């Protein structure tokens, strides 16, 4: 199953609603964060119902009348309990039902001014100090870390890269390895890495998801950022393996003899099974 964040501008268009509905089905997505949808609040519920009729959802219209962030999830697979909401962030705890795995997730949509981006880093740093346990903060930071993160376009702004580096240094957050496309956004002239998945130390120690997949952008100018979660399988009983060197142990004969001489008022095959089980433990 997959958890995805995706910048999809203009989701009020019917063909995009159909495309994303098909994408959710084809890619086994159980939670998707949609950024910059451009859908006004009165039309939000109607649009979401066309994408995923039986899913739950939350948004940040209360903090921004443009509702720049939606989070939709399948309640049959996981729960998303909201922790905080602002103009640029939504944070909540995810609990996966089958595995009982829990972690924090923040969906980011950084605005375009230096002041907004600076405020975003400050808010993220505060969350880092508050949240206990694994935490992932992903999507559109609208900021680059180094000149290598942008191809063509305007020269790097020192304050933009400095604030990003300061945040990473202050928090110890780490960017997950990306697999797939090199750049996350393009207008067919400028290419940049402004979409990221950052995680804290607890995530690195406790979670097996240490990479994200950058998929084809399809009908958007941003790529979907995908985190894959395997279903935790129930452990199967393992057959007992008898190693020949056990028979050479000085206590082997005595253990077998003592176990077999225990009186049991059971049918023959059941006695054998119970004795073998007891002997296996010894």
Tab-separated table of C-alpha atoms in Angstrom, residues 1-3 30-31 74-80 93-103 203 207 209 227-232:
chain	number	residue	atom	x	y	z
A	1	UNK	CA	0.000	0.000	0.000
A	2	UNK	CA	1.151	3.546	-0.740
A	3	UNK	CA	0.980	6.940	0.921
A	30	UNK	CA	-4.501	4.438	0.951
A	31	UNK	CA	-3.729	8.083	1.776
A	74	UNK	CA	-9.140	5.079	3.376
A	75	UNK	CA	-10.569	4.546	6.898
A	76	UNK	CA	-10.639	0.789	6.352
A	77	UNK	CA	-6.833	0.743	6.237
A	78	UNK	CA	-5.656	3.580	8.486
A	79	UNK	CA	-6.677	6.548	10.595
A	80	UNK	CA	-5.375	10.107	10.354
A	93	UNK	CA	-0.824	10.964	13.484
A	94	UNK	CA	-1.265	7.983	11.166
A	95	UNK	CA	-2.245	4.611	12.638
A	96	UNK	CA	-2.195	1.626	10.272
A	97	UNK	CA	-4.827	-0.867	11.428
A	98	UNK	CA	-3.256	-4.173	10.394
A	99	UNK	CA	0.250	-3.558	11.703
A	100	UNK	CA	-0.679	-1.072	14.487
A	101	UNK	CA	2.191	1.039	13.177
A	102	UNK	CA	2.026	4.695	14.272
A	103	UNK	CA	3.879	7.755	13.019
A	203	UNK	CA	11.935	7.513	11.783
A	207	UNK	CA	10.817	2.647	10.279
A	209	UNK	CA	10.694	3.102	4.769
A	227	UNK	CA	6.086	6.085	0.288
A	228	UNK	CA	5.473	2.342	0.094
A	229	UNK	CA	4.344	0.346	3.131
A	230	UNK	CA	4.398	-3.438	3.043
A	231	UNK	CA	1.661	-5.330	4.856
A	232	UNK	CA	3.074	-6.919	7.982
